[in-house]
Coordinates of C-alpha atoms and ligand atoms in Angstrom, one line a residue:
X138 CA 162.9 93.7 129.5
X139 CA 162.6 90.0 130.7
X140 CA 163.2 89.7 134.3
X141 CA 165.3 87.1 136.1
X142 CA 163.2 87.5 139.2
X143 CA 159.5 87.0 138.8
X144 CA 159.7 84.9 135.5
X145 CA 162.3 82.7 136.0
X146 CA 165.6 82.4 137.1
X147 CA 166.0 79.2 134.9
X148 CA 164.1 75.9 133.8
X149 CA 165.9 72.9 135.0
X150 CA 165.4 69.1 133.8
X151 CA 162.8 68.7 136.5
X152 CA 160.6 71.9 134.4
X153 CA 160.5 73.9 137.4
X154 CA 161.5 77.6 137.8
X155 CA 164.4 77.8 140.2
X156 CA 165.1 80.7 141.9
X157 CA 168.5 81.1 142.8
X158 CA 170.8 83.6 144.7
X159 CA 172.7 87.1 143.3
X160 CA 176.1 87.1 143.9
X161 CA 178.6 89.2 142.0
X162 CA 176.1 90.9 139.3
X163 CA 175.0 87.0 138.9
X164 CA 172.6 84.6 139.1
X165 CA 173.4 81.0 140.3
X166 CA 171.8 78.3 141.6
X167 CA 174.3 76.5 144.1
X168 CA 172.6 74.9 147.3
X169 CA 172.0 70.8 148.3
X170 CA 169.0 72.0 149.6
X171 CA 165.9 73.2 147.9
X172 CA 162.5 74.9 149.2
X173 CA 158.9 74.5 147.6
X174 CA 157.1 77.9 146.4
X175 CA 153.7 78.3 146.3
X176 CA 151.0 79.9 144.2
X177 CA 148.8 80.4 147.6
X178 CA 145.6 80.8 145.6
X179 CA 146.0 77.8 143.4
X180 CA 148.0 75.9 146.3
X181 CA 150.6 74.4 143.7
X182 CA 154.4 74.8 143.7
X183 CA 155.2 77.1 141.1
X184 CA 159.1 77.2 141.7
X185 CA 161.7 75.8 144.2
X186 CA 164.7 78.1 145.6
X187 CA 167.6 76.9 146.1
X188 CA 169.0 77.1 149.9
X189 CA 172.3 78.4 150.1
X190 CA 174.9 77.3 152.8
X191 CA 177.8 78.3 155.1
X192 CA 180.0 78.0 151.7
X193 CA 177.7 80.5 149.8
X194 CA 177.5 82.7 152.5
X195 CA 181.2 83.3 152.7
X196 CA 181.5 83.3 149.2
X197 CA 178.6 86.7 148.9
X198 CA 180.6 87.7 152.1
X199 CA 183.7 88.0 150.0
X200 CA 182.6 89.5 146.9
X201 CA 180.7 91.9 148.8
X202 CA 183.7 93.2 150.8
X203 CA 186.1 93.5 147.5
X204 CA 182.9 95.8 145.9
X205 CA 182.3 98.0 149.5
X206 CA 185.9 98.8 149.4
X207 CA 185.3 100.7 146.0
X208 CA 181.5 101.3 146.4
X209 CA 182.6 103.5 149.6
X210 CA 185.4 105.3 147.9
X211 CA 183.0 107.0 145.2
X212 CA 181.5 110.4 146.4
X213 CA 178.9 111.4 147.6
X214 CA 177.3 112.4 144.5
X215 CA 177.7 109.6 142.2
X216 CA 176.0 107.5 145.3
X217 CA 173.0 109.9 145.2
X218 CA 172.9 109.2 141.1
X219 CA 172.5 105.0 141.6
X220 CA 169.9 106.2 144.4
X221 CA 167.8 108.3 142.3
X222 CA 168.1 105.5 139.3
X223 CA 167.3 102.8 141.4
X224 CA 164.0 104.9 142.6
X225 CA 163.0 105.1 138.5
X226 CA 163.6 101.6 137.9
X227 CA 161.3 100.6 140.7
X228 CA 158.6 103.1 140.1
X229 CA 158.6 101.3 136.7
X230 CA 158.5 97.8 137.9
X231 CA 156.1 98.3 140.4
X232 CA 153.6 96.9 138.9
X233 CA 155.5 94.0 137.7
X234 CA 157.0 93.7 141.2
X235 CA 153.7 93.7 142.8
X236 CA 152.4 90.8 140.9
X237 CA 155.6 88.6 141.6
X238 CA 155.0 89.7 145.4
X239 CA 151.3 88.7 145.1
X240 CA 151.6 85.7 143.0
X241 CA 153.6 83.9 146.3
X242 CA 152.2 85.3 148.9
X243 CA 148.8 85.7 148.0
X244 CA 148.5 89.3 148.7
X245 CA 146.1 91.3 146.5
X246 CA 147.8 93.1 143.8
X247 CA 146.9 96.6 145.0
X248 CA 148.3 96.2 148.4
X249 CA 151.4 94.7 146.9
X250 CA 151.6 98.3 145.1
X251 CA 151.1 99.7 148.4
X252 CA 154.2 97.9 150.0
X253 CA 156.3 99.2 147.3
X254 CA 155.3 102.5 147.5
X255 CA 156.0 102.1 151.1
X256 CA 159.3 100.8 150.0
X257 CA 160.4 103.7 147.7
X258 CA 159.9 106.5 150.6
X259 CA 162.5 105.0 152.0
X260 CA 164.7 104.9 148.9
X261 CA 163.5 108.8 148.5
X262 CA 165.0 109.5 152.2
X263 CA 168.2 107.7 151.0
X264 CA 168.3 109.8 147.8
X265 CA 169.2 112.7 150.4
X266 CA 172.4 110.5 151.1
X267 CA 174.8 113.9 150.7
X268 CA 172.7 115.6 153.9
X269 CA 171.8 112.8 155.7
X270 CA 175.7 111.4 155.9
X271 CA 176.7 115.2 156.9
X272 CA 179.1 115.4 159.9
X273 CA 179.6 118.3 162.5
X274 CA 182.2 120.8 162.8
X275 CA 183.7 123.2 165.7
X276 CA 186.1 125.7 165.0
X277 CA 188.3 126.5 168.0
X278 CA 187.8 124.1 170.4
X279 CA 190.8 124.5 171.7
X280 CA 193.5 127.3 170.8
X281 CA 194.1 126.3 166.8
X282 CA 192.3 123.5 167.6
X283 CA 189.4 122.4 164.7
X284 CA 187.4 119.3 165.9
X285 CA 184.7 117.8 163.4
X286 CA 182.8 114.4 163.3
X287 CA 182.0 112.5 160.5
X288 CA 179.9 109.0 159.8
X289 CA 181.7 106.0 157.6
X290 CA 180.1 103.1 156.5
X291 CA 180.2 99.6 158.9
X292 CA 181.5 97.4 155.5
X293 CA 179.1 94.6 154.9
X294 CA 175.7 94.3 156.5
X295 CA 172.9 91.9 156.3
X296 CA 169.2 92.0 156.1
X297 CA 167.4 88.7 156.7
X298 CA 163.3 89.6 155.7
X299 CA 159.9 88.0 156.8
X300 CA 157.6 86.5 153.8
X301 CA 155.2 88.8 154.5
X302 CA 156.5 92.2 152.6
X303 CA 159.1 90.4 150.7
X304 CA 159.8 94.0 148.8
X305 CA 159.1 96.7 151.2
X306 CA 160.7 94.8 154.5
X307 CA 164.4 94.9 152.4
X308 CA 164.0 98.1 151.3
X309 CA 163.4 99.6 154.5
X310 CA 167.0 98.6 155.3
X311 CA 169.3 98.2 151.7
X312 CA 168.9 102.0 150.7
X313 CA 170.2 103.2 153.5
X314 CA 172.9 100.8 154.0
X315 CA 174.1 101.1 150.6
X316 CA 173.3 104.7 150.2
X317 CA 176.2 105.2 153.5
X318 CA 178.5 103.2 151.1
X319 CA 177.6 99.7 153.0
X320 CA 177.8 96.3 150.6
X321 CA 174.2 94.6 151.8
X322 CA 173.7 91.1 151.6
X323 CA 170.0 90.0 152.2
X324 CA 168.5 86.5 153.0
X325 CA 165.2 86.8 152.1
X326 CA 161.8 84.3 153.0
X327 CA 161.9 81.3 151.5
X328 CA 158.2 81.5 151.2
X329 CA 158.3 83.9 148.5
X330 CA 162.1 84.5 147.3
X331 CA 161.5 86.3 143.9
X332 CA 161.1 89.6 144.6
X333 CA 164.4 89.8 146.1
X334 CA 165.8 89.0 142.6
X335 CA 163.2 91.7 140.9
X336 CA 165.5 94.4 144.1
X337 CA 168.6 92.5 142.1
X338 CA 167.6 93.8 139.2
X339 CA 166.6 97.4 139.8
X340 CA 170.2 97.9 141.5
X341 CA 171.9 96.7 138.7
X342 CA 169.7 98.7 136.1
X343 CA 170.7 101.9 138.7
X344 CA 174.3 101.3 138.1
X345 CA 175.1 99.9 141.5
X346 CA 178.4 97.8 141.0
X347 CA 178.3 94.4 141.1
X348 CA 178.8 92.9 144.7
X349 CA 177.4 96.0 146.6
X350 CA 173.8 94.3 146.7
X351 CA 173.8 90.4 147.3
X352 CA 171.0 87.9 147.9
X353 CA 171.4 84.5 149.4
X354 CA 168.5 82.5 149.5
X355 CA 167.8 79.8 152.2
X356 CA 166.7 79.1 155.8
X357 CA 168.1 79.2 159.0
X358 CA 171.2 77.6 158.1
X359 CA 172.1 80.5 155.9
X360 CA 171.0 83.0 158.7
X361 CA 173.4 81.1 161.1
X362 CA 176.0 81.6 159.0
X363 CA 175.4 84.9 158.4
X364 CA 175.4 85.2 161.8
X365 CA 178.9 83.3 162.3
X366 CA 181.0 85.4 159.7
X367 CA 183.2 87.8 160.9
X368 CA 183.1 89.6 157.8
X369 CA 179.5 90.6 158.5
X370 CA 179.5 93.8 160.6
X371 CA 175.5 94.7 161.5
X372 CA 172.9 92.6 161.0
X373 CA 169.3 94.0 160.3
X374 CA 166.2 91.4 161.2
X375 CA 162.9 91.3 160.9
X376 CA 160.3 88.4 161.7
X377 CA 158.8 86.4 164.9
X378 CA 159.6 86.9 168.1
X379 CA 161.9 83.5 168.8
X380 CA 163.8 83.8 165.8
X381 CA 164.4 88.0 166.2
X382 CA 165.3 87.5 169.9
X383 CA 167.7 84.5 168.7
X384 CA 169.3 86.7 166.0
X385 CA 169.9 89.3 168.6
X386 CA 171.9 87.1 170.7
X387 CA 173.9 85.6 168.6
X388 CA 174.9 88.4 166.3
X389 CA 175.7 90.4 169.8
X390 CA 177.7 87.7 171.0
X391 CA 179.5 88.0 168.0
X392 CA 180.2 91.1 168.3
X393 CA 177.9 92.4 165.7
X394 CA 175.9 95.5 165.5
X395 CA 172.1 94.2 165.2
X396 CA 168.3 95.1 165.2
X397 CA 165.8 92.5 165.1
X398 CA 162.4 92.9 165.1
X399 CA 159.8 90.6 166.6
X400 CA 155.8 90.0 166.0
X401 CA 153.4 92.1 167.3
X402 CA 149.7 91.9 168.6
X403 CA 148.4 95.3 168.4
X404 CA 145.2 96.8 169.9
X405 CA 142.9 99.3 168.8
X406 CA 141.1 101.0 171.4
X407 CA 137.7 102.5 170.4
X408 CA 136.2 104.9 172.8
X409 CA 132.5 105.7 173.6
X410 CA 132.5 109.0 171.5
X411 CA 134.2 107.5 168.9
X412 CA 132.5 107.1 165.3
X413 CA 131.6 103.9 165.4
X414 CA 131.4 103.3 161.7
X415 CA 134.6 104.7 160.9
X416 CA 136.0 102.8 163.7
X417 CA 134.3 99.6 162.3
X418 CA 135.7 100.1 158.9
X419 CA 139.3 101.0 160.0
X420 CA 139.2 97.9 162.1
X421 CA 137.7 95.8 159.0
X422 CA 140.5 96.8 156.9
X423 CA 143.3 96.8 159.7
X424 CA 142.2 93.5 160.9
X425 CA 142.2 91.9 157.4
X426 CA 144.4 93.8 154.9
X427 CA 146.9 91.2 153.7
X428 CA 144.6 88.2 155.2
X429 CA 145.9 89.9 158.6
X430 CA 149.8 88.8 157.8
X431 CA 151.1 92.4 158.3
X432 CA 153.3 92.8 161.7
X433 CA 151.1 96.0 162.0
X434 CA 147.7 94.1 161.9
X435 CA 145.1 95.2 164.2
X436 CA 144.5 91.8 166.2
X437 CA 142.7 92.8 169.1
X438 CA 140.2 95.7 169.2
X439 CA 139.3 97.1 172.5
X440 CA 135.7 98.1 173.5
X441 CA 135.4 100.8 176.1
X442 CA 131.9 100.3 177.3
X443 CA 129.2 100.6 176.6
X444 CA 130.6 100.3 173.0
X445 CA 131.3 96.7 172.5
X446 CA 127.9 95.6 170.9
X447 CA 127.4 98.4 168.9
X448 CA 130.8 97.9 167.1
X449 CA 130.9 94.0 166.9
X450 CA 128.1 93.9 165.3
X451 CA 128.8 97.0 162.4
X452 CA 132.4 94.8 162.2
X453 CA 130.8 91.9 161.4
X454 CA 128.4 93.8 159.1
X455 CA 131.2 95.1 157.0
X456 CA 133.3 92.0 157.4
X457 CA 130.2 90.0 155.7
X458 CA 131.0 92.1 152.3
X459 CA 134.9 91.3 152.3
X460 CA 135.4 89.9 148.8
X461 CA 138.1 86.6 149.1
X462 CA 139.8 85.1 146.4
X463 CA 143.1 85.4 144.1
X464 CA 145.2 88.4 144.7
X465 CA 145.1 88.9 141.2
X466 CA 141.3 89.4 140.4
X467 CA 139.5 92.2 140.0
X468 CA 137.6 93.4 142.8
X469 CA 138.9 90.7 145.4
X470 CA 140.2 92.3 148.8
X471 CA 142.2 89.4 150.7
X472 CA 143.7 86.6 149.5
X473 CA 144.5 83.3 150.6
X474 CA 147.5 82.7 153.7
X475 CA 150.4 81.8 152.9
X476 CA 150.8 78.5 153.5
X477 CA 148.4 75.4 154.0
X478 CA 150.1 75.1 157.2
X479 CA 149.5 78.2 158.3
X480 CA 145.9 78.4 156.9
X481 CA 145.2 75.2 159.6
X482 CA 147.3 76.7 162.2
X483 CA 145.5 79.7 162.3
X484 CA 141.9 78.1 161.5
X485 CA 142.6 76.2 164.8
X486 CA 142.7 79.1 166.9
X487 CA 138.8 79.1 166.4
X488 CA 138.3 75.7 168.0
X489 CA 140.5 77.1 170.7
X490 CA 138.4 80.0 171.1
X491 CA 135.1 78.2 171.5
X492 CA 136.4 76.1 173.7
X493 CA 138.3 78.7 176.2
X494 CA 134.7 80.3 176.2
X495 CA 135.1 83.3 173.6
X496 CA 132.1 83.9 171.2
X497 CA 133.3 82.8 167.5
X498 CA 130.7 85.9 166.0
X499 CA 131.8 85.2 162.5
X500 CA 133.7 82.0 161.2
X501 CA 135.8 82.6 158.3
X502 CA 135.6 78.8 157.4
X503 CA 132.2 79.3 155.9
X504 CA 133.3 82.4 154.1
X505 CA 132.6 82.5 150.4
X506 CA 135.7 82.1 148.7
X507 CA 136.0 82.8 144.7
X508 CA 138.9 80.8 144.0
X509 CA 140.7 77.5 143.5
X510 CA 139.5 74.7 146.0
X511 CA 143.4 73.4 146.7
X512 CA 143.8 77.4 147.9
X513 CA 145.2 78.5 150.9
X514 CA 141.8 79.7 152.1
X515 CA 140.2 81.0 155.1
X516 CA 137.8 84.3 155.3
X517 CA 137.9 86.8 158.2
X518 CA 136.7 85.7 161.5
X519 CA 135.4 87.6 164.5
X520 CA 135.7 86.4 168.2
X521 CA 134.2 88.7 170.8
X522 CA 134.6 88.5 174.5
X523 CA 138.2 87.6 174.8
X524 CA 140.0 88.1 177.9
X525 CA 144.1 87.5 178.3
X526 CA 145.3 83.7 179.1
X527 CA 143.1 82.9 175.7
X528 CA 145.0 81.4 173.2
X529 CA 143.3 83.9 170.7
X530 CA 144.4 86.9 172.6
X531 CA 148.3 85.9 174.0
X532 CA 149.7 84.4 170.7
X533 CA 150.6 86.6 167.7
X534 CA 148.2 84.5 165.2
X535 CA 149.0 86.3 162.1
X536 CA 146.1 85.7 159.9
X537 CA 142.5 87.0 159.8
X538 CA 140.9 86.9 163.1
X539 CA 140.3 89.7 164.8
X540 CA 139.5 89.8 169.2
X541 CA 137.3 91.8 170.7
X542 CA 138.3 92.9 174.5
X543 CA 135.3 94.7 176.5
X544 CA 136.7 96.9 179.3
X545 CA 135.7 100.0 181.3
X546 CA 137.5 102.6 180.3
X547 CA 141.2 103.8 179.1
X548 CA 142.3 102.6 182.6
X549 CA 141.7 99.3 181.9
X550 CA 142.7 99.7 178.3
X551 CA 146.4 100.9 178.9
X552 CA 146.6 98.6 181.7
X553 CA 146.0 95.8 179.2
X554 CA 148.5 97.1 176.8
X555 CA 151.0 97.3 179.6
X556 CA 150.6 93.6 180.4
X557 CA 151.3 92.6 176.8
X558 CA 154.5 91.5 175.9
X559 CA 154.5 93.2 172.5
X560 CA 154.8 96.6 171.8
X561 CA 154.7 97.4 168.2
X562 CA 152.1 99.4 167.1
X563 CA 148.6 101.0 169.3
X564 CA 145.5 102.9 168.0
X565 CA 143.0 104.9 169.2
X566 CA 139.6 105.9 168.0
X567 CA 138.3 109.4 169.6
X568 CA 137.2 112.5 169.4
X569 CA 138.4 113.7 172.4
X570 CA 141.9 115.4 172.2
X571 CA 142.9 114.8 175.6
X572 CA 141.8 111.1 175.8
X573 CA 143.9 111.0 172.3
X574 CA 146.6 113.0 173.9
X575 CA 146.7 110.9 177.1
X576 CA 146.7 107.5 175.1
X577 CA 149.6 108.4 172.8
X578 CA 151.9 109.9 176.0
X579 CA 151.3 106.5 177.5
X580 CA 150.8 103.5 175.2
X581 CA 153.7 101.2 176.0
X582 CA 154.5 101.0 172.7
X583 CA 156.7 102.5 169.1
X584 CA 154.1 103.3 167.4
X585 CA 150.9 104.7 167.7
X586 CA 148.0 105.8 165.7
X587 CA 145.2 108.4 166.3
X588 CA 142.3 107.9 164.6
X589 CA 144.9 105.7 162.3
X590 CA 144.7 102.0 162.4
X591 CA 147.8 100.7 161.1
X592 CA 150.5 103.9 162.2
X593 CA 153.4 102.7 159.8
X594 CA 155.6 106.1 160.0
X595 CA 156.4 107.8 156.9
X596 CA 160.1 107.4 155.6
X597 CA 161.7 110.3 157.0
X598 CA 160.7 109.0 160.9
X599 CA 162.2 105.9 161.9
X600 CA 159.7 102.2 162.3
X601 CA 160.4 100.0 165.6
X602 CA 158.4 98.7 168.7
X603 CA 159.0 98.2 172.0
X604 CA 159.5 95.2 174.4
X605 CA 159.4 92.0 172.5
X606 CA 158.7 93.5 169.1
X607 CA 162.1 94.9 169.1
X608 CA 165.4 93.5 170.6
X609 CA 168.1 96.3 170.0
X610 CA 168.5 100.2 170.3
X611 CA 167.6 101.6 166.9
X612 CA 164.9 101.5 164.6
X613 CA 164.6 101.2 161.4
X614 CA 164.6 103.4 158.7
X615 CA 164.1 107.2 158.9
X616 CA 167.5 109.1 160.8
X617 CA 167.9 105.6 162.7
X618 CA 169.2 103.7 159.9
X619 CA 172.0 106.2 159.5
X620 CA 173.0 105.8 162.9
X621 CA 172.7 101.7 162.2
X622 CA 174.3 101.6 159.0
X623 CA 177.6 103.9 159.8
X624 CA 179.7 104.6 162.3
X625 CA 181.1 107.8 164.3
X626 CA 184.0 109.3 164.0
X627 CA 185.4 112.4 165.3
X628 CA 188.6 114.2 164.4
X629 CA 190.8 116.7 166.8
X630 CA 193.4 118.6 164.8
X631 CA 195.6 121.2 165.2
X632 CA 197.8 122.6 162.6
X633 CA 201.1 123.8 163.7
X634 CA 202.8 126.7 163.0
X635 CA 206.2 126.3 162.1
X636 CA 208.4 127.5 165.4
X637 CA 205.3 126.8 168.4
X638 CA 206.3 123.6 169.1
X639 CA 206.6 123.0 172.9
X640 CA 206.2 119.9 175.0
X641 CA 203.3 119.3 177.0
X642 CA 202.6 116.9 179.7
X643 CA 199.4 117.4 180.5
X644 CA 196.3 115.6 179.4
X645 CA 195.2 118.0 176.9
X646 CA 191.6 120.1 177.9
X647 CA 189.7 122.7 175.9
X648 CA 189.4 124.0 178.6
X649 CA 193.5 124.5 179.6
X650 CA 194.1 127.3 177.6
X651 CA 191.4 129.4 179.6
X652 CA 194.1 129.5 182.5
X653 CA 196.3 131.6 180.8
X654 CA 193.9 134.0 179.4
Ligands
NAD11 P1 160.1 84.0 160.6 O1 160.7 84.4 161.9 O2 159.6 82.6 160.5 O3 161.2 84.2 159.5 C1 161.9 85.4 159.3 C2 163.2 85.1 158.7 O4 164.0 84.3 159.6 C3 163.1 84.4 157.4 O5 164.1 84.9 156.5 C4 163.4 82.9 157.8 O6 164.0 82.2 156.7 C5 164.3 83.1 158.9 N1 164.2 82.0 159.9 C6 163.0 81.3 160.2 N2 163.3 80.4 161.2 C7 164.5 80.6 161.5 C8 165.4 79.9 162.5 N3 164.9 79.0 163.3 N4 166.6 80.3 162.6 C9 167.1 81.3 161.8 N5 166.4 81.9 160.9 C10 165.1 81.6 160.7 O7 158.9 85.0 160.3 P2 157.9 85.0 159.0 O8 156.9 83.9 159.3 O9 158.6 85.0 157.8 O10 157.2 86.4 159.2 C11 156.2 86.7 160.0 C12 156.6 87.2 161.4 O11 157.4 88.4 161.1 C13 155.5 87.7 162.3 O12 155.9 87.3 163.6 C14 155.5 89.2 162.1 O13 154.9 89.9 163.2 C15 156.9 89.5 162.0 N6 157.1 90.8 161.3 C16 157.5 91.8 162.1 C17 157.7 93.0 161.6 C18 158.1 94.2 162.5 O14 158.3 95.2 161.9 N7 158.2 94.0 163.8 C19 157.5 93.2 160.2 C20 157.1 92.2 159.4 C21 156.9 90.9 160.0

C-alpha cells in the first residue's frame, strides 16, 4: 500500500512533497507558514511541512473531543482489538517506517529499526489495556457498604516529540493514552515530520476511529496553543531543557496535567577493575549511536584512576574504525546530524575545548566520511581531561563528542554527578557488586545502567530522569503512563434495604459501626 507519510503527502505547483497535518481520518495541508526538510546526508530539502496555527489547533482539539466521547464508550475489549492491530501494522511497516525516520534525520537504518522496536514494547504493554485499567474493590467497608475505585480517561491529551526519535518518542506516550480511551493529538519535530503521518496510518489501518489520533504539524506556535486550549487536559513533552521547563509552566498554570522531559548529559563511570575493552566499546557505541543525538547518549565518561589512559586510548582505537556516511548504506554506523546548524554548533565545541585547555584526542572534522560533500557531516570526536565550568562538559551538546573526566575514585565520581544539573540516565562499568550496588543506590539520577551503557527501561517499567531532565511527577511509559493518562475515581455505595432507612447526622466513618458491636 502507498503511504501518505514517508512518500508524500502531496506534490504542489512548487514540486515539493508537503507534509501536512491528520485531522479527522484526513490529510490537509492548511498553515501560512511552512518549514524546510532535510535529507541530512545529501543536505537538500526534500519536503516542506506545513505549520499549523492557533486555528488548526482548535480545530484537531475539536474533532478529537467529538471522537474520545465515543472512542471511551467502547469496552474494554474492542480497545485491546485496535491495540493489538495497530502492533501488526507496525511490525509490518517497520522497515518502511525506519527508512522515512532515517531519510530525515540521518540515523542509520538499523537503529531506526531499533527505535521502533523500542516503540512497539510500549504498544505490547498497552495491549494489556483490560488489566492495566483494572480498579480496586472492598467489600464491607462499612456495614453494607461496597467501596471500589476505578481509572477513566482525562479526554484529550497531547504529545509534543523531539526530532530525534520521531517514532519511538510518540509512541512511548499515544498507546497508552489512547489505549485508556484518551483522543491524542501529537505535534511532532518539524525537523523530520513524516513518520508521524506513517503513526497516522498504522492507527487507521488498526481501526482506531477517526479523530482519536491527531497530528498537527508546526513549531512553537502550535505548542503555545496547545498549551492555551482548555480542551486539552495533560500534556506529555519531551525535548531540551528550556523548552520542557517552559512547557511545564505553562501547561500547569493552565491547569493542565503535564510531564516534560528535558536534555540530559549522562556519565559513565568506569572503574579500575573494570574490562576495559568492553568498557571502551560500550562507550564507542553509547557515545556515538545516532551521531550522539539520543537523550540517553553517553556524553561524559568518567575515569577512576589509574584508568584514564588505558581507556582513552582503546576509545579512540575503536572510534578510528567507526564507518560515517548515509544512514542508508550498507555497513555505515552513524550518519550525518541533523541539521547544518547543528553540525557547526556542535563542531564549535572543539575550538572551545582547546581553547579552555582540554586535550581534543580525536577530531571528528578530519574523519572520513563516505557521503555527499553538502552532508550534514562531522565524525566522532574525543576530548580528554575535561573538568566542570568547560563548555564541553556543562552544555548538553547533543552530537558526537564524547568527555573524558579523570577522578579518584567513586567518591569523586558521585560527587560529580551530584553537581550536575541533569539527571537522566548513569552507568557503571565493574565487576565488583558492591561498588555496582553502591553506585546504583546513589546516582542522582532515573535511570541507571550496570554494566549497560545506555539503561532505556523495558516497556513494562516506566522512562524519566531526575532534576532538570524531568519537570513533573510521573514518568513515562510502563504503570506511570496509566496513572498520567487517567484519572481516579472511587465509588462508596450502599444499597438499601427497603424499611432501614434512618437519619443520620453524623459524618459517616467505617469505623462508626464498630461502637455498636
Ligand atoms: P526541542 O526542545 O528543540 O524541540 C522539542 C519540541 O518542542 C519540538 O516539537 C519543537 O517543535 C518544540 N519547540 C522547540 N522550540 C520551542 C519553543 N521555543 N517553544 C515551544 N515549543 C518549542 O528539542 P529537539 O532539538 O527536537 O530534541 C533534542 C532535545 O530533546 C535534547 O535536549 C534531548 O536531550 C531531548 N530529549 C530528551 C529525552 C528524554 O527522554 N529526556 C528524549 C529525547 C530527546
Amino acid at each position: 500500500m502507498e503511504h501518505r507519510g514517508g512518500t508524500g503527502s502531496e506534490e504542489t505547483g512548487r514540486g515539493i512533497r508537503q507534509v501536512g497535518h491528520w485531522i479527522g481520518g484526513r490529510l490537509e495541508d492548511t498553515g501560512r507558514r511552512t518549514g524546510p526538510v532535510f535529507d541530512p546526508s545529501a543536505g537538500e530539502v526534500i519536503a516542506e511541512v506545513r505549520f499549523g496555527d492557533a486555528e488548526v489547533v482548535h480545530r484537531a482539539v475539536q474533532v478529537a473531543e467529538r471522537a474520545q466521547r465515543a472512542w471511551a464508550e467502547t469496552s474494554l475489549a474492542q480497545r485491546a482489538a485496535v491495540l493489538f492491530a495497530f502492533r501488526e501494522r507496525l511490525r509490518a511497516r517497520t522497515q518502511e517506517l525506519a527508512r522515512v525516520v532515517s531519510r530525515e534525520h540521518g540515523k542509520t537504518v538499523a537503529d531506526a529499526e531499533g527505535e521502533v522496536a523500542r516503540g512497539l514494547e510500549v504498544v505490547e504493554l498497552a495491549c494489556g489495556v483490560p488489566h492495566l485499567a483494572k480498579g480496586e474493590f472492598s467489600e464491607q467497608v462499612s456495614r453494607g457498604v461496597d467501596t471500589y475505585s476505578v481509572r477513566q480517561p482525562l479526554g484529550v491529551v497531547a504529545g509534543i516529540t523531539p526530532f530525534n526519535f520521531p517514532a519511538m518518542v510518540p509512541l512511548w506516550m499515544c498507546p497508552v493514552a489512547v489505549a485508556l480511551g484518551n483522543a491524542f493529538v501529537l505535534k511532532p519535530s518539524e525537523k523530520d515530520p513524516s513518520a508521524s503521518l506513517v503513526l497516522a496510518e498504522c492507527w487507521e489501518e488498526a481501526g482506531l476511529p477517526p479523530g482519536v489520533f491527531q497530528v498537527v504539524q508546526g513549531d512553537g506556535e502550535v505548542v503555545e496553543a496547545i498549551l492555551a486550549h482548555p480542551g486539552v487536559a495533560a500534556v506529555s513533552f519531551v525535548g531540551s531543557t528550556p523548552v520542557a521547563r517552559r512547557v511545564y509552566e505553562a501547561a500547569a498554570a493552565a491547569g493542565k496535567r503535564v510531564q516534560a522531559l528535558g536534555g540530559a548529559k549522562n556519565h559513565m563511570v568506569v572503574c579500575p577493575d573494570a574490562d576495559l575493552d568492553e568498557a571502551a566499546a560500550a562507550a564507542v557505541s553509547a557515545g556515538f549511536g545516532s551521531a550522539g543525538e539520543r537523550c540517553m547518549a553517553v556524553s561524559v565518561v568518567v575515569a577512576l584512576e589509574p584508568v584514564g589512559d588505558a581507556l582513552v586510548e582503546r576509545i579512540a582505537k575503536r572510534m578510528a574504525e567507526v564507518r560515517v556516511g548515509p544512514g542508508d548504506r550498507p555497513g555505515v554506523e552513524m550518519g550525518p546530524l541533523v541539521t547544518r546548524e547543528h553540525r557547526d554548533r556542535v563542531a564549535g565545541y572543539l575550538d572551545k575545548a582547546a581553547e579552555e585547555g582540554a586535550r581534543v584526542v580525536v577530531d571528528g572534522r578530519r574523519h572520513p566520511v563516505e557521503g555527499p560533500p553538502r552532508g550534514f557531516w562531522l565524525g566522532p570526536s574525543l576530548v580528554d581531561e575535561v573538568r566542570p565550568g568547560m563548555a564541553v562538559y556543562d552544555d548538553e551538546i547533543f552530537g558526537p563528542v564524547l568527555a573524558v573526566v579523570r577522578v579518584a575514585d567513586l567518591d569523586d565520581a558521585l560527587e560529580l554527578l551530584r553537581a550536575n544539573p541533569y539527571g537522566n540516565g548513569a552507568a557503571i562499568f565493574t565487576r565488583s557488586g558492591a561498588l555496582a550496588r553502591r553506585f546504583a543506590r546513589e546516582a542522582p539520577c532515573g535511570m541507571v545502567g550496570v554494566n549497560v551503557p545506555i539503561p532505556v527501561p523495558v516497556g513494562t517499567f516506566p522512562f524519566g530522569g531526575w532534576k532538570q531532565s524531568l519537570f513533573g511527577d510521573t514518568h513515562v511509559y510502563g504503570r506511570d503512563a496509566v496513572h498520567f493518562y487517567s484519572r481516579g475515581k472511587v465509588v462508596t455505595s450502599r444499597w438499601v434495604v427497603a424499611g432501614s432507612s434512618e437519619v443520620r447526622m453524623a459524618f459517616p466513618a467505617a469505623s462508626g459501626d464498630r461502637s455498636s458491636e
